mmCIF file of C-alpha atoms in Angstrom:
data_model
loop_
_atom_site.group_PDB
_atom_site.id
_atom_site.type_symbol
_atom_site.label_atom_id
_atom_site.label_comp_id
_atom_site.label_asym_id
_atom_site.label_seq_id
_atom_site.Cartn_x
_atom_site.Cartn_y
_atom_site.Cartn_z
ATOM 1 C CA MET A 1 -314.736 8.854 136.458
ATOM 2 C CA ALA A 2 -316.528 10.736 132.977
ATOM 3 C CA GLY A 3 -317.329 13.822 136.569
ATOM 4 C CA ARG A 4 -312.990 13.941 136.549
ATOM 5 C CA GLY A 5 -312.808 14.001 132.735
ATOM 6 C CA ASP A 6 -315.609 16.517 132.204
ATOM 7 C CA LYS A 7 -313.867 18.733 134.951
ATOM 8 C CA ILE A 8 -310.172 18.119 133.017
ATOM 9 C CA ASP A 9 -312.048 19.434 129.310
ATOM 10 C CA LYS A 10 -313.397 22.549 131.300
ATOM 11 C CA ILE A 11 -309.909 22.960 132.842
ATOM 12 C CA ILE A 12 -308.690 22.835 129.875
ATOM 13 C CA THR A 13 -310.736 24.889 127.951
ATOM 14 C CA ARG A 14 -311.135 28.243 130.242
ATOM 15 C CA LEU A 15 -307.251 27.758 129.920
ATOM 16 C CA GLN A 16 -307.395 27.759 126.186
ATOM 17 C CA SER A 17 -310.414 31.176 126.370
ATOM 18 C CA ARG A 18 -307.286 33.054 127.771
ATOM 19 C CA ILE A 19 -305.504 31.802 124.486
ATOM 20 C CA SER A 20 -308.205 33.049 122.154
ATOM 21 C CA GLU A 21 -308.559 36.171 124.973
ATOM 22 C CA GLY A 22 -304.773 36.981 123.845
ATOM 23 C CA GLN A 23 -303.540 36.359 127.099
ATOM 24 C CA PHE A 24 -300.967 33.611 126.324
ATOM 25 C CA TYR A 25 -298.035 34.337 129.073
ATOM 26 C CA GLU A 26 -301.394 33.980 131.850
ATOM 27 C CA ALA A 27 -302.705 30.642 129.790
ATOM 28 C CA GLN A 28 -299.485 29.232 130.578
ATOM 29 C CA GLN A 29 -298.506 30.163 133.573
ATOM 30 C CA GLN A 30 -302.011 28.983 134.547
ATOM 31 C CA THR A 31 -301.293 25.572 132.595
ATOM 32 C CA ARG A 32 -297.732 25.049 134.353
ATOM 33 C CA VAL A 33 -299.288 25.388 137.812
ATOM 34 C CA VAL A 34 -302.326 23.516 136.743
ATOM 35 C CA ALA A 35 -299.929 21.035 136.110
ATOM 36 C CA ALA A 36 -297.786 20.667 138.335
ATOM 37 C CA ARG A 37 -300.999 20.139 141.036
ATOM 38 C CA TYR A 38 -302.183 16.868 139.144
ATOM 39 C CA THR A 39 -297.894 15.794 138.779
ATOM 40 C CA LYS A 40 -298.205 16.303 142.525
ATOM 41 C CA ALA A 41 -301.110 13.540 142.864
ATOM 42 C CA SER A 42 -299.469 11.285 140.089
ATOM 43 C CA ASN A 43 -302.380 11.647 137.806
ATOM 44 C CA TRP A 44 -300.176 11.797 135.074
ATOM 45 C CA GLY A 45 -303.400 11.556 132.420
ATOM 46 C CA ALA A 46 -304.304 14.548 133.186
ATOM 47 C CA ALA A 47 -301.745 16.579 133.298
ATOM 48 C CA ILE A 48 -300.499 15.416 130.187
ATOM 49 C CA ASP A 49 -303.608 15.534 128.406
ATOM 50 C CA ILE A 50 -303.826 19.946 130.149
ATOM 51 C CA LEU A 51 -300.519 20.421 128.965
ATOM 52 C CA TYR A 52 -301.098 18.922 125.462
ATOM 53 C CA ASN A 53 -304.186 20.817 124.621
ATOM 54 C CA VAL A 54 -303.109 24.139 126.215
ATOM 55 C CA ALA A 55 -299.508 23.657 124.139
ATOM 56 C CA GLN A 56 -300.834 22.860 120.717
ATOM 57 C CA SER A 57 -303.316 26.209 121.057
ATOM 58 C CA LEU A 58 -300.695 28.079 122.016
ATOM 59 C CA LEU A 59 -298.262 27.399 118.974
ATOM 60 C CA LYS A 60 -301.572 27.595 116.802
ATOM 61 C CA ALA A 61 -301.913 31.135 118.083
ATOM 62 C CA GLY A 62 -297.755 31.981 116.626
ATOM 63 C CA GLN A 63 -296.453 31.372 120.434
ATOM 64 C CA GLY A 64 -294.190 29.430 120.131
ATOM 65 C CA GLY A 65 -291.927 30.367 123.388
ATOM 66 C CA SER A 66 -294.530 29.426 124.965
ATOM 67 C CA GLY A 67 -296.437 26.299 123.170
ATOM 68 C CA GLY A 68 -292.256 25.591 123.566
ATOM 69 C CA ASP A 69 -292.061 25.593 126.806
ATOM 70 C CA LEU A 70 -294.891 22.841 127.653
ATOM 71 C CA CYS A 71 -294.205 20.585 124.926
ATOM 72 C CA VAL A 72 -290.796 20.738 127.250
ATOM 73 C CA LEU A 73 -293.078 20.310 130.075
ATOM 74 C CA LEU A 74 -294.967 17.546 128.809
ATOM 75 C CA VAL A 75 -292.313 15.536 127.908
ATOM 76 C CA ASP A 76 -290.441 16.256 131.346
ATOM 77 C CA THR A 77 -293.996 15.133 132.248
ATOM 78 C CA TYR A 78 -293.673 11.570 130.760
ATOM 79 C CA LYS A 79 -290.522 10.998 131.988
ATOM 80 C CA GLN A 80 -291.565 11.429 135.578
ATOM 81 C CA ALA A 81 -294.552 8.978 134.739
ATOM 82 C CA GLU A 82 -291.925 6.912 132.860
ATOM 83 C CA LEU A 83 -293.927 6.199 130.067
ATOM 84 C CA LYS A 84 -292.605 3.883 127.317
ATOM 85 C CA PRO A 85 -292.445 5.086 123.689
ATOM 86 C CA ASP A 86 -295.274 3.841 121.733
ATOM 87 C CA SER A 87 -298.217 5.494 119.214
ATOM 88 C CA ALA A 88 -299.898 6.956 121.720
ATOM 89 C CA THR A 89 -297.066 8.842 123.565
ATOM 90 C CA LYS A 90 -295.058 9.107 120.346
ATOM 91 C CA GLY A 91 -298.444 10.389 118.980
ATOM 92 C CA LYS A 92 -298.764 13.723 121.518
ATOM 93 C CA LEU A 93 -295.412 15.066 120.960
ATOM 94 C CA LEU A 94 -294.296 14.454 117.274
ATOM 95 C CA THR A 95 -298.325 16.346 116.863
ATOM 96 C CA CYS A 96 -296.681 19.133 118.438
ATOM 97 C CA LEU A 97 -293.612 18.734 117.089
ATOM 98 C CA ARG A 98 -295.032 19.836 113.293
ATOM 99 C CA LEU A 99 -297.248 23.135 114.733
ATOM 100 C CA PHE A 100 -293.153 24.440 115.928
ATOM 101 C CA ASP A 101 -292.333 27.298 113.547
ATOM 102 C CA SER A 102 -289.159 26.816 111.373
ATOM 103 C CA GLU A 103 -287.417 29.992 113.531
ATOM 104 C CA GLU A 104 -288.350 28.864 117.171
ATOM 105 C CA PRO A 105 -285.854 28.678 119.447
ATOM 106 C CA THR A 106 -286.934 26.204 121.985
ATOM 107 C CA ARG A 107 -288.128 23.272 118.813
ATOM 108 C CA LYS A 108 -284.660 22.553 118.951
ATOM 109 C CA LYS A 109 -284.525 21.910 122.932
ATOM 110 C CA TYR A 110 -288.422 20.321 122.528
ATOM 111 C CA ILE A 111 -286.775 17.826 119.994
ATOM 112 C CA GLY A 112 -283.632 17.106 121.938
ATOM 113 C CA GLU A 113 -285.930 16.078 124.810
ATOM 114 C CA MET A 114 -287.893 13.988 122.838
ATOM 115 C CA ILE A 115 -284.915 11.868 121.770
ATOM 116 C CA SER A 116 -283.721 12.147 125.450
ATOM 117 C CA TRP A 117 -286.682 10.683 126.660
ATOM 118 C CA SER A 118 -287.256 7.677 123.462
ATOM 119 C CA SER A 119 -283.436 6.424 124.483
ATOM 120 C CA LYS A 120 -284.048 6.095 128.294
ATOM 121 C CA TYR A 121 -287.926 4.736 128.092
ATOM 122 C CA GLY A 122 -287.669 2.851 124.598
ATOM 123 C CA GLU A 123 -285.504 -0.344 122.941
ATOM 124 C CA TYR A 124 -283.232 2.071 121.186
ATOM 125 C CA PRO A 125 -280.241 2.986 122.803
ATOM 126 C CA ALA A 126 -279.392 6.234 120.123
ATOM 127 C CA GLY A 127 -283.455 7.726 120.534
ATOM 128 C CA ASP A 128 -286.710 5.715 118.234
ATOM 129 C CA PRO A 129 -286.075 5.815 115.056
ATOM 130 C CA GLU A 130 -289.645 7.348 114.521
ATOM 131 C CA LEU A 131 -288.634 10.766 115.984
ATOM 132 C CA HIS A 132 -285.570 11.238 114.635
ATOM 133 C CA HIS A 133 -287.000 10.406 111.341
ATOM 134 C CA VAL A 134 -289.849 12.806 111.453
ATOM 135 C CA ALA A 135 -287.289 15.746 113.240
ATOM 136 C CA GLY A 136 -284.760 14.547 110.227
ATOM 137 C CA SER A 137 -287.488 14.914 107.631
ATOM 138 C CA LEU A 138 -288.618 18.365 109.039
ATOM 139 C CA TYR A 139 -285.030 19.891 109.040
ATOM 140 C CA ALA A 140 -284.594 18.431 105.159
ATOM 141 C CA GLU A 141 -288.058 20.198 103.992
ATOM 142 C CA GLU A 142 -286.557 23.506 105.774
ATOM 143 C CA HIS A 143 -283.292 22.567 104.289
ATOM 144 C CA GLU A 144 -281.314 22.147 106.791
ATOM 145 C CA PRO A 145 -278.753 19.634 105.993
ATOM 146 C CA TYR A 146 -276.980 19.235 108.887
ATOM 147 C CA ASP A 147 -279.729 18.495 111.477
ATOM 148 C CA ALA A 148 -281.390 16.230 108.934
ATOM 149 C CA GLU A 149 -278.356 14.232 108.699
ATOM 150 C CA ARG A 150 -277.510 13.768 112.158
ATOM 151 C CA HIS A 151 -281.256 12.748 112.993
ATOM 152 C CA LEU A 152 -282.103 10.831 109.701
ATOM 153 C CA ILE A 153 -278.911 8.271 110.366
ATOM 154 C CA LEU A 154 -281.147 7.106 113.064
ATOM 155 C CA GLY A 155 -284.373 6.677 111.638
ATOM 156 C CA THR A 156 -286.299 4.491 109.951
ATOM 157 C CA LYS A 157 -286.284 2.725 106.730
ATOM 158 C CA ASP A 158 -287.880 5.687 104.905
ATOM 159 C CA SER A 159 -284.639 7.797 106.150
ATOM 160 C CA ALA A 160 -282.400 6.847 103.666
ATOM 161 C CA GLU A 161 -284.724 8.595 100.228
ATOM 162 C CA VAL A 162 -285.234 11.662 102.260
ATOM 163 C CA LEU A 163 -281.694 11.491 103.091
ATOM 164 C CA ALA A 164 -280.364 10.729 99.649
ATOM 165 C CA ARG A 165 -282.752 13.348 98.126
ATOM 166 C CA LEU A 166 -281.365 15.670 100.607
ATOM 167 C CA GLU A 167 -277.791 15.604 99.576
ATOM 168 C CA TYR A 168 -278.664 15.034 95.875
ATOM 169 C CA GLU A 169 -280.471 18.604 96.035
ATOM 170 C CA TRP A 170 -277.387 19.876 98.277
ATOM 171 C CA PHE A 171 -274.753 18.302 95.907
ATOM 172 C CA LYS A 172 -276.502 20.453 92.776
ATOM 173 C CA GLU A 173 -275.593 23.609 94.086
ATOM 174 C CA ASP A 174 -271.675 22.269 93.707
ATOM 175 C CA ASP A 175 -269.787 21.587 90.698
ATOM 176 C CA ALA A 176 -270.137 17.840 89.667
ATOM 177 C CA HIS A 177 -266.632 16.384 90.447
ATOM 178 C CA THR A 178 -268.125 17.032 94.266
ATOM 179 C CA ALA A 179 -270.499 13.725 93.873
ATOM 180 C CA ALA A 180 -268.719 11.350 96.191
ATOM 181 C CA LEU A 181 -268.573 13.935 98.436
ATOM 182 C CA TYR A 182 -272.383 14.383 99.008
ATOM 183 C CA ALA A 183 -273.291 10.942 98.082
ATOM 184 C CA ALA A 184 -271.041 10.021 101.170
ATOM 185 C CA ARG A 185 -272.469 12.023 104.567
ATOM 186 C CA GLY A 186 -275.641 10.120 103.855
ATOM 187 C CA ILE A 187 -273.399 6.062 102.779
ATOM 188 C CA LEU A 188 -270.509 6.587 105.818
ATOM 189 C CA PRO A 189 -272.817 7.180 108.398
ATOM 190 C CA TYR A 190 -275.093 4.437 107.585
ATOM 191 C CA LEU A 191 -272.541 2.020 107.388
ATOM 192 C CA LEU A 192 -271.056 3.446 110.841
ATOM 193 C CA THR A 193 -274.280 2.423 112.328
ATOM 194 C CA GLY A 194 -274.070 -0.672 111.281
ATOM 195 C CA ASN A 195 -277.518 0.101 108.850
ATOM 196 C CA VAL A 196 -275.658 -1.404 105.238
ATOM 197 C CA ARG A 197 -279.525 -1.376 103.633
ATOM 198 C CA ALA A 198 -279.880 1.994 103.903
ATOM 199 C CA ALA A 199 -276.442 2.941 102.964
ATOM 200 C CA ASN A 200 -277.030 0.911 99.906
ATOM 201 C CA THR A 201 -280.405 2.609 99.590
ATOM 202 C CA CYS A 202 -278.528 6.197 99.618
ATOM 203 C CA TYR A 203 -275.716 5.255 97.392
ATOM 204 C CA ARG A 204 -278.630 3.889 94.370
ATOM 205 C CA LEU A 205 -281.118 6.446 95.001
ATOM 206 C CA PHE A 206 -277.958 9.079 94.346
ATOM 207 C CA THR A 207 -276.543 7.670 91.959
ATOM 208 C CA SER A 208 -280.022 6.867 89.615
ATOM 209 C CA ALA A 209 -280.494 10.581 90.062
ATOM 210 C CA LEU A 210 -277.468 11.705 88.700
ATOM 211 C CA ASN A 211 -277.762 9.352 85.885
ATOM 212 C CA GLN A 212 -281.032 11.373 85.035
ATOM 213 C CA ASP A 213 -279.113 14.319 85.580
ATOM 214 C CA LYS A 214 -275.899 14.466 84.141
ATOM 215 C CA SER A 215 -275.473 11.029 82.306
ATOM 216 C CA SER A 216 -275.121 12.663 78.656
ATOM 217 C CA GLN A 217 -271.982 14.799 80.513
ATOM 218 C CA LEU A 218 -270.409 12.433 82.572
ATOM 219 C CA GLY A 219 -269.743 9.291 80.151
ATOM 220 C CA ILE A 220 -270.842 6.448 82.689
ATOM 221 C CA GLN A 221 -270.180 3.049 81.727
ATOM 222 C CA ASP A 222 -271.989 0.167 82.620
ATOM 223 C CA VAL A 223 -269.362 -2.944 83.480
ATOM 224 C CA SER A 224 -271.061 -6.521 84.396
ATOM 225 C CA SER A 225 -269.396 -9.501 85.570
ATOM 226 C CA ASN A 226 -270.436 -13.044 86.594
ATOM 227 C CA SER A 227 -271.178 -11.535 90.238
ATOM 228 C CA ALA A 228 -271.760 -8.060 89.970
ATOM 229 C CA ASP A 229 -273.059 -4.927 87.896
ATOM 230 C CA ILE A 230 -272.017 -1.857 88.714
ATOM 231 C CA ARG A 231 -271.697 1.514 87.251
ATOM 232 C CA VAL A 232 -268.652 3.339 86.365
ATOM 233 C CA TYR A 233 -268.362 7.183 86.246
ATOM 234 C CA PRO A 234 -264.837 7.784 84.978
ATOM 235 C CA SER A 235 -264.722 11.506 86.219
ATOM 236 C CA ILE A 236 -265.942 10.900 89.656
ATOM 237 C CA PRO A 237 -263.491 8.242 90.917
ATOM 238 C CA LEU A 238 -264.356 8.279 94.584
ATOM 239 C CA LEU A 239 -268.468 7.944 93.318
ATOM 240 C CA ASN A 240 -266.443 4.530 92.284
ATOM 241 C CA PHE A 241 -264.939 3.833 95.357
ATOM 242 C CA LEU A 242 -267.931 4.184 97.316
ATOM 243 C CA GLY A 243 -269.483 1.510 95.277
ATOM 244 C CA LEU A 244 -267.224 -0.817 95.233
ATOM 245 C CA LEU A 245 -267.131 -0.376 99.074
ATOM 246 C CA LEU A 246 -270.089 -1.329 99.139
ATOM 247 C CA LEU A 247 -270.172 -4.144 97.023
ATOM 248 C CA ALA A 248 -266.865 -4.643 99.505
ATOM 249 C CA VAL A 249 -269.064 -5.079 103.120
ATOM 250 C CA GLN A 250 -271.106 -8.026 101.251
ATOM 251 C CA ARG A 251 -268.436 -10.108 100.799
ATOM 252 C CA ALA A 252 -266.740 -8.933 103.843
ATOM 253 C CA ASN A 253 -263.287 -10.013 102.370
ATOM 254 C CA PRO A 254 -260.281 -7.950 104.322
ATOM 255 C CA ASP A 255 -258.057 -8.758 100.918
ATOM 256 C CA LEU A 256 -260.742 -7.486 98.868
ATOM 257 C CA TYR A 257 -260.785 -4.289 100.542
ATOM 258 C CA LYS A 258 -257.191 -3.938 101.116
ATOM 259 C CA GLN A 259 -256.875 -3.849 97.147
ATOM 260 C CA LEU A 260 -260.215 -1.556 96.746
ATOM 261 C CA HIS A 261 -258.074 0.799 98.980
ATOM 262 C CA ASN A 262 -254.774 0.114 97.949
ATOM 263 C CA LYS A 263 -255.725 1.209 94.264
ATOM 264 C CA TYR A 264 -257.659 4.844 95.742
ATOM 265 C CA ALA A 265 -254.617 5.146 98.638
ATOM 266 C CA PRO A 266 -253.971 8.645 96.331
ATOM 267 C CA LEU A 267 -257.271 9.558 95.953
ATOM 268 C CA LEU A 268 -258.347 9.183 99.165
ATOM 269 C CA ALA A 269 -255.693 10.665 100.653
ATOM 270 C CA GLU A 270 -256.673 14.170 100.316
ATOM 271 C CA VAL A 271 -260.038 13.256 101.891
ATOM 272 C CA GLU A 272 -259.452 13.982 105.246
ATOM 273 C CA ALA A 273 -262.788 13.733 106.212
ATOM 274 C CA TRP A 274 -263.436 10.138 104.994
ATOM 275 C CA HIS A 275 -260.187 8.841 106.533
ATOM 276 C CA GLU A 276 -261.488 7.997 110.388
ATOM 277 C CA SER A 277 -264.545 6.541 109.417
ATOM 278 C CA LEU A 278 -262.823 4.262 107.026
ATOM 279 C CA GLU A 279 -260.689 3.108 109.617
ATOM 280 C CA MET A 280 -263.750 2.251 111.651
ATOM 281 C CA ILE A 281 -265.499 0.889 108.297
ATOM 282 C CA ALA A 282 -262.404 -1.672 107.641
ATOM 283 C CA GLU A 283 -262.327 -2.904 111.526
ATOM 284 C CA MET A 284 -266.153 -3.296 111.982
ATOM 285 C CA TYR A 285 -266.911 -4.738 108.610
ATOM 286 C CA PHE A 286 -263.419 -6.550 107.968
ATOM 287 C CA GLY A 287 -261.246 -7.248 110.564
ATOM 288 C CA ILE A 288 -258.644 -4.815 109.754
ATOM 289 C CA GLN A 289 -257.554 -2.892 112.741
ATOM 290 C CA LYS A 290 -255.400 0.387 112.455
ATOM 291 C CA PRO A 291 -251.846 0.588 112.717
ATOM 292 C CA ARG A 292 -251.008 1.502 116.176
ATOM 293 C CA GLN A 293 -248.441 4.929 115.466
ATOM 294 C CA SER A 294 -244.830 3.570 116.619
ATOM 295 C CA ASN A 295 -242.666 5.800 118.567
ATOM 296 C CA PRO A 296 -239.739 4.269 118.707
ATOM 297 C CA LEU A 297 -238.364 5.948 122.154
ATOM 298 C CA MET A 298 -241.357 5.416 123.933
ATOM 299 C CA ASP A 299 -241.593 1.873 122.965
ATOM 300 C CA MET A 300 -237.808 1.174 124.672
ATOM 301 C CA MET A 301 -239.225 3.171 127.827
ATOM 302 C CA SER A 302 -242.083 0.963 128.210
ATOM 303 C CA GLY A 303 -239.992 -2.084 127.357
ATOM 304 C CA PHE A 304 -237.308 -1.119 130.075
ATOM 305 C CA PHE A 305 -240.403 -0.407 132.737
ATOM 306 C CA GLY A 306 -242.144 -3.735 131.660
ATOM 307 C CA GLY A 307 -245.096 -2.262 129.735
ATOM 308 C CA GLY A 308 -245.004 -5.578 127.911
ATOM 309 C CA GLY A 309 -248.007 -6.487 130.286
ATOM 310 C CA GLY A 310 -247.504 -4.557 133.473
ATOM 311 C CA GLY A 311 -248.793 -1.105 135.064
ATOM 312 C CA GLY A 312 -246.180 0.298 132.694
ATOM 313 C CA ALA A 313 -248.765 -0.278 129.452
ATOM 314 C CA SER A 314 -250.850 2.127 130.430
ATOM 315 C CA THR A 315 -249.369 5.429 130.726
ATOM 316 C CA GLY A 316 -246.076 3.859 128.398
ATOM 317 C CA GLY A 317 -246.954 3.903 124.072
ATOM 318 C CA GLY A 318 -248.037 0.210 124.680
ATOM 319 C CA ALA A 319 -251.375 0.892 125.253
ATOM 320 C CA ARG A 320 -253.562 -0.728 123.558
ATOM 321 C CA ARG A 321 -256.444 1.161 120.885
ATOM 322 C CA PRO A 322 -259.300 0.759 122.415
ATOM 323 C CA ALA A 323 -262.457 -1.254 120.061
ATOM 324 C CA VAL A 324 -264.239 1.199 117.438
ATOM 325 C CA GLN A 325 -267.071 2.187 117.643
ATOM 326 C CA ALA A 326 -269.690 4.780 115.713
ATOM 327 C CA PRO A 327 -268.286 8.997 116.922
ATOM 328 C CA THR A 328 -270.700 9.147 120.523
ATOM 329 C CA SER A 329 -272.773 12.187 118.363
ATOM 330 C CA MET A 330 -273.976 9.746 115.896
ATOM 331 C CA PRO A 331 -274.559 6.161 118.924
ATOM 332 C CA ALA A 332 -275.355 2.741 117.059
ATOM 333 C CA ALA A 333 -278.721 2.237 116.045
ATOM 334 C CA GLU A 334 -280.155 -1.113 117.018
ATOM 335 C CA GLY A 335 -282.962 -2.666 114.900
ATOM 336 C CA LEU A 336 -282.784 -0.961 112.158
ATOM 337 C CA ASP A 337 -281.107 -3.888 109.822
#
């Protein structure tokens, strides 16, 4: 067994020497050939060791394309071996991920493959939270908010802090009255994935930073009642809506939500990007289904052709709206809250 390990070490050393000599393409191709031989023999450990070590050396040498290619092959080997996500398997992938240059195109493909593997062989259908957290944090450091959001929403309990900080830094480039639009980019998706705790964390951290930076400009008021304490922003009413929405979610009271929505209806009508999310949240937390758009002609035709319960309902206006779920680009993350 020791001899076999020595043999793998010698192979890795030989391939790394090619890299030291500047023979990057040769090192990549020889690594693929050797790894394929061990993969064919189902010697997964050897194939993984070779790919992992040589990929790191290529990435450290600034060869992102070649190193990234071997990283993708490493994930493919995980899939063939049907390995499950654990500290060892994830650790190798994350070590490689941190070595990529931010401009390397292969990195995004590698992240996608990594998440796909963890989704198929792990316990989280949306992908492993730790992998999402590290990928999202890297994007946040690089000021890539859209990519960061996609991953941090499905990350760990530490992700909400990273996302709140990202959204606030992004907001600082805009006018004060737009604060709610940036805060909502974390709060609403967290609610859609059922992660109420993270939604509250995002709101608390975002508003804390806002209070610290712009308290004197905004005329912030503290309001207390028997059931809750809340901070009111007279000049940012939609931020008040978000805070009250989080309180309403905790109460799970449909009437309370309806009152809240009606009070802010004129302002909410101007934020079209929130409409679908709020409809989903209304159904998820308050059991309020979106009213079906009535089409009198289709309703009449459906009545003529048995739309009440027969086959006509499948093509007529009487078709039932499917149960609301989170958008496919943001699948529900299990086990977060």
